[in-house]
């Protein structure tokens, strides 16, 4: 009997450390679960606050075909009698609320320079002269705006506080980058107002009317510096010097995302950032 009692005592002494280990592991797992739940709540809250920067609907560089009834409707802001841009856009846009835009500074607006060639191409091109009534010239400085008023009937002065865009801006200089990003922000503003955009650099000659060639089901159509023959291949190198953008919830959200991305890629122009973004997760060929 004594032997059995000693054996029982021995078994109890052996089992006690095991019980302690099980208890400690259980408490550790419980603590880790609590920490995980707390972190999950914090991350979910942070993600929710960032969601406006990455709109759920902005997933397609080119949207799939869809009927007009399914296209997100963009409501333009209510008319403001002091809204100069709103008034000039209403005068310039065609019946489909599409406006042709170009932006330039004095370096390209002096007499007998690029702006004169640009306007002349509309006058002599095939079916392009009528498009002059839908062309809005965006002047980046006061001298350019005054020259525009002399040679064209739709002009807008884009004022940027603390920046002088009148002189020549060398490629990829700080002022050049600011000018490109300022232009992009302006285009986003036009989209938010419910207007479709055909943006053209001033050094592009309009010798044919492109309206009949624009794909009605695409959100964005853009020229390419390196084109491989497949219009839906995202590896085609985009060039922002000529593009058509349809105003809807997707494109408005994307332009906002694109413009905010300038902070993530300092020293890069908007075209370079676009070529990075279109290859990132969340974009689609269609």
mmCIF file of N, CA and C in Angstrom, residues 136-193:
data_model
loop_
_atom_site.group_PDB
_atom_site.id
_atom_site.type_symbol
_atom_site.label_atom_id
_atom_site.label_comp_id
_atom_site.label_asym_id
_atom_site.label_seq_id
_atom_site.Cartn_x
_atom_site.Cartn_y
_atom_site.Cartn_z
ATOM 1 N N UNK A 136 -11.015 75.124 -75.854
ATOM 2 C CA UNK A 136 -10.718 76.061 -74.767
ATOM 3 C C UNK A 136 -9.207 76.095 -74.557
ATOM 4 N N UNK A 137 -8.630 77.281 -74.712
ATOM 5 C CA UNK A 137 -7.200 77.463 -74.470
ATOM 6 C C UNK A 137 -7.008 77.882 -73.017
ATOM 7 N N UNK A 138 -6.232 77.097 -72.290
ATOM 8 C CA UNK A 138 -5.959 77.376 -70.877
ATOM 9 C C UNK A 138 -4.605 78.069 -70.788
ATOM 10 N N UNK A 139 -4.621 79.317 -70.359
ATOM 11 C CA UNK A 139 -3.400 80.114 -70.263
ATOM 12 C C UNK A 139 -2.821 80.003 -68.858
ATOM 13 N N UNK A 140 -1.531 79.704 -68.789
ATOM 14 C CA UNK A 140 -0.882 79.516 -67.495
ATOM 15 C C UNK A 140 -0.245 80.787 -66.951
ATOM 16 N N UNK A 141 -0.355 81.889 -67.694
ATOM 17 C CA UNK A 141 0.156 83.169 -67.209
ATOM 18 C C UNK A 141 -0.634 84.291 -67.874
ATOM 19 N N UNK A 142 -0.491 85.500 -67.358
ATOM 20 C CA UNK A 142 -1.310 86.630 -67.802
ATOM 21 C C UNK A 142 -1.022 87.018 -69.252
ATOM 22 N N UNK A 143 0.242 87.002 -69.664
ATOM 23 C CA UNK A 143 0.584 87.385 -71.036
ATOM 24 C C UNK A 143 -0.043 86.418 -72.039
ATOM 25 N N UNK A 144 -0.022 85.147 -71.710
ATOM 26 C CA UNK A 144 -0.627 84.150 -72.598
ATOM 27 C C UNK A 144 -2.134 84.346 -72.678
ATOM 28 N N UNK A 145 -2.755 84.666 -71.564
ATOM 29 C CA UNK A 145 -4.202 84.894 -71.559
ATOM 30 C C UNK A 145 -4.567 86.087 -72.446
ATOM 31 N N UNK A 146 -3.810 87.160 -72.345
ATOM 32 C CA UNK A 146 -4.089 88.342 -73.169
ATOM 33 C C UNK A 146 -3.896 88.035 -74.654
ATOM 34 N N UNK A 147 -2.876 87.256 -74.978
ATOM 35 C CA UNK A 147 -2.658 86.878 -76.382
ATOM 36 C C UNK A 147 -3.796 85.983 -76.866
ATOM 37 N N UNK A 148 -4.257 85.096 -76.015
ATOM 38 C CA UNK A 148 -5.355 84.207 -76.387
ATOM 39 C C UNK A 148 -6.600 85.010 -76.738
ATOM 40 N N UNK A 149 -6.886 86.029 -75.952
ATOM 41 C CA UNK A 149 -8.069 86.850 -76.217
ATOM 42 C C UNK A 149 -7.997 87.528 -77.582
ATOM 43 N N UNK A 150 -6.787 87.733 -78.090
ATOM 44 C CA UNK A 150 -6.610 88.375 -79.393
ATOM 45 C C UNK A 150 -6.849 87.412 -80.553
ATOM 46 N N UNK A 151 -6.632 86.116 -80.334
ATOM 47 C CA UNK A 151 -6.641 85.175 -81.459
ATOM 48 C C UNK A 151 -7.700 84.079 -81.349
ATOM 49 N N UNK A 152 -8.384 83.986 -80.200
ATOM 50 C CA UNK A 152 -9.369 82.917 -80.022
ATOM 51 C C UNK A 152 -10.502 83.423 -79.133
ATOM 52 N N UNK A 153 -11.648 82.767 -79.220
ATOM 53 C CA UNK A 153 -12.817 83.263 -78.497
ATOM 54 C C UNK A 153 -13.113 82.500 -77.209
ATOM 55 N N UNK A 154 -12.399 81.409 -76.912
ATOM 56 C CA UNK A 154 -12.602 80.689 -75.650
ATOM 57 C C UNK A 154 -11.255 80.578 -74.933
ATOM 58 N N UNK A 155 -11.077 81.379 -73.895
ATOM 59 C CA UNK A 155 -9.812 81.417 -73.163
ATOM 60 C C UNK A 155 -10.095 81.373 -71.663
ATOM 61 N N UNK A 156 -9.196 80.728 -70.937
ATOM 62 C CA UNK A 156 -9.328 80.676 -69.483
ATOM 63 C C UNK A 156 -7.959 80.878 -68.853
ATOM 64 N N UNK A 157 -7.904 81.727 -67.847
ATOM 65 C CA UNK A 157 -6.659 82.006 -67.141
ATOM 66 C C UNK A 157 -6.573 81.130 -65.892
ATOM 67 N N UNK A 158 -5.627 80.202 -65.902
ATOM 68 C CA UNK A 158 -5.423 79.308 -64.761
ATOM 69 C C UNK A 158 -4.372 79.935 -63.854
ATOM 70 N N UNK A 159 -4.826 80.479 -62.758
ATOM 71 C CA UNK A 159 -3.934 81.194 -61.843
ATOM 72 C C UNK A 159 -3.392 80.237 -60.789
ATOM 73 N N UNK A 160 -2.087 80.290 -60.584
ATOM 74 C CA UNK A 160 -1.428 79.473 -59.565
ATOM 75 C C UNK A 160 -0.662 80.403 -58.644
ATOM 76 N N UNK A 161 -1.072 80.445 -57.398
ATOM 77 C CA UNK A 161 -0.490 81.385 -56.445
ATOM 78 C C UNK A 161 0.994 81.083 -56.209
ATOM 79 N N UNK A 162 1.806 82.127 -56.312
ATOM 80 C CA UNK A 162 3.219 82.011 -55.974
ATOM 81 C C UNK A 162 4.091 81.366 -57.034
ATOM 82 N N UNK A 163 3.534 81.090 -58.230
ATOM 83 C CA UNK A 163 4.314 80.443 -59.288
ATOM 84 C C UNK A 163 4.185 81.257 -60.565
ATOM 85 N N UNK A 164 5.319 81.521 -61.224
ATOM 86 C CA UNK A 164 5.331 82.243 -62.492
ATOM 87 C C UNK A 164 5.633 81.253 -63.612
ATOM 88 N N UNK A 165 4.630 80.987 -64.444
ATOM 89 C CA UNK A 165 4.793 80.028 -65.531
ATOM 90 C C UNK A 165 5.063 80.705 -66.877
ATOM 91 N N UNK A 166 5.335 81.995 -66.881
ATOM 92 C CA UNK A 166 5.420 82.709 -68.153
ATOM 93 C C UNK A 166 6.664 82.341 -68.959
ATOM 94 N N UNK A 167 7.787 82.098 -68.306
ATOM 95 C CA UNK A 167 9.022 81.803 -69.027
ATOM 96 C C UNK A 167 9.104 80.359 -69.487
ATOM 97 N N UNK A 168 10.108 80.081 -70.303
ATOM 98 C CA UNK A 168 10.323 78.717 -70.780
ATOM 99 C C UNK A 168 10.717 77.816 -69.614
ATOM 100 N N UNK A 169 10.087 76.663 -69.537
ATOM 101 C CA UNK A 169 10.375 75.714 -68.468
ATOM 102 C C UNK A 169 11.099 74.511 -69.067
ATOM 103 N N UNK A 170 12.342 74.346 -68.660
ATOM 104 C CA UNK A 170 13.139 73.269 -69.215
ATOM 105 C C UNK A 170 12.612 71.914 -68.747
ATOM 106 N N UNK A 171 12.715 70.963 -69.652
ATOM 107 C CA UNK A 171 12.166 69.629 -69.416
ATOM 108 C C UNK A 171 12.690 69.030 -68.114
ATOM 109 N N UNK A 172 11.758 68.589 -67.268
ATOM 110 C CA UNK A 172 12.011 67.922 -65.990
ATOM 111 C C UNK A 172 12.602 68.844 -64.920
ATOM 112 N N UNK A 173 12.617 70.151 -65.175
ATOM 113 C CA UNK A 173 13.000 71.080 -64.111
ATOM 114 C C UNK A 173 11.871 71.141 -63.080
ATOM 115 N N UNK A 174 12.151 71.729 -61.918
ATOM 116 C CA UNK A 174 11.130 71.808 -60.869
ATOM 117 C C UNK A 174 9.888 72.547 -61.359
ATOM 118 N N UNK A 175 10.093 73.666 -62.060
ATOM 119 C CA UNK A 175 8.951 74.435 -62.559
ATOM 120 C C UNK A 175 8.184 73.659 -63.630
ATOM 121 N N UNK A 176 8.906 72.901 -64.442
ATOM 122 C CA UNK A 176 8.244 72.080 -65.460
ATOM 123 C C UNK A 176 7.347 71.039 -64.796
ATOM 124 N N UNK A 177 7.864 70.370 -63.770
ATOM 125 C CA UNK A 177 7.071 69.356 -63.073
ATOM 126 C C UNK A 177 5.846 69.980 -62.408
ATOM 127 N N UNK A 178 6.023 71.141 -61.796
ATOM 128 C CA UNK A 178 4.886 71.824 -61.176
ATOM 129 C C UNK A 178 3.827 72.164 -62.224
ATOM 130 N N UNK A 179 4.280 72.586 -63.395
ATOM 131 C CA UNK A 179 3.351 72.957 -64.460
ATOM 132 C C UNK A 179 2.553 71.742 -64.937
ATOM 133 N N UNK A 180 3.225 70.585 -65.080
ATOM 134 C CA UNK A 180 2.538 69.374 -65.530
ATOM 135 C C UNK A 180 1.512 68.902 -64.504
ATOM 136 N N UNK A 181 1.873 68.942 -63.234
ATOM 137 C CA UNK A 181 0.942 68.494 -62.201
ATOM 138 C C UNK A 181 -0.201 69.492 -62.009
ATOM 139 N N UNK A 182 0.082 70.784 -62.195
ATOM 140 C CA UNK A 182 -0.982 71.789 -62.138
ATOM 141 C C UNK A 182 -1.998 71.541 -63.246
ATOM 142 N N UNK A 183 -1.498 71.228 -64.413
ATOM 143 C CA UNK A 183 -2.378 70.924 -65.549
ATOM 144 C C UNK A 183 -3.249 69.711 -65.257
ATOM 145 N N UNK A 184 -2.651 68.680 -64.671
ATOM 146 C CA UNK A 184 -3.416 67.475 -64.356
ATOM 147 C C UNK A 184 -4.516 67.773 -63.341
ATOM 148 N N UNK A 185 -4.189 68.556 -62.320
ATOM 149 C CA UNK A 185 -5.201 68.922 -61.334
ATOM 150 C C UNK A 185 -6.352 69.688 -61.958
ATOM 151 N N UNK A 186 -6.040 70.540 -62.919
ATOM 152 C CA UNK A 186 -7.086 71.295 -63.619
ATOM 153 C C UNK A 186 -7.992 70.358 -64.418
ATOM 154 N N UNK A 187 -7.412 69.395 -65.111
ATOM 155 C CA UNK A 187 -8.215 68.451 -65.889
ATOM 156 C C UNK A 187 -9.149 67.655 -64.980
ATOM 157 N N UNK A 188 -8.664 67.294 -63.806
ATOM 158 C CA UNK A 188 -9.523 66.609 -62.850
ATOM 159 C C UNK A 188 -10.698 67.468 -62.428
ATOM 160 N N UNK A 189 -10.469 68.764 -62.297
ATOM 161 C CA UNK A 189 -11.544 69.693 -61.940
ATOM 162 C C UNK A 189 -12.603 69.741 -63.036
ATOM 163 N N UNK A 190 -12.166 69.745 -64.283
ATOM 164 C CA UNK A 190 -13.114 69.763 -65.405
ATOM 165 C C UNK A 190 -13.962 68.488 -65.405
ATOM 166 N N UNK A 191 -13.331 67.346 -65.153
ATOM 167 C CA UNK A 191 -14.080 66.087 -65.096
ATOM 168 C C UNK A 191 -15.120 66.118 -63.984
ATOM 169 N N UNK A 192 -14.754 66.647 -62.828
ATOM 170 C CA UNK A 192 -15.693 66.708 -61.700
ATOM 171 C C UNK A 192 -16.912 67.560 -62.028
ATOM 172 N N UNK A 193 -16.765 68.465 -62.955
ATOM 173 C CA UNK A 193 -17.880 69.323 -63.350
ATOM 174 C C UNK A 193 -18.792 68.651 -64.376
#
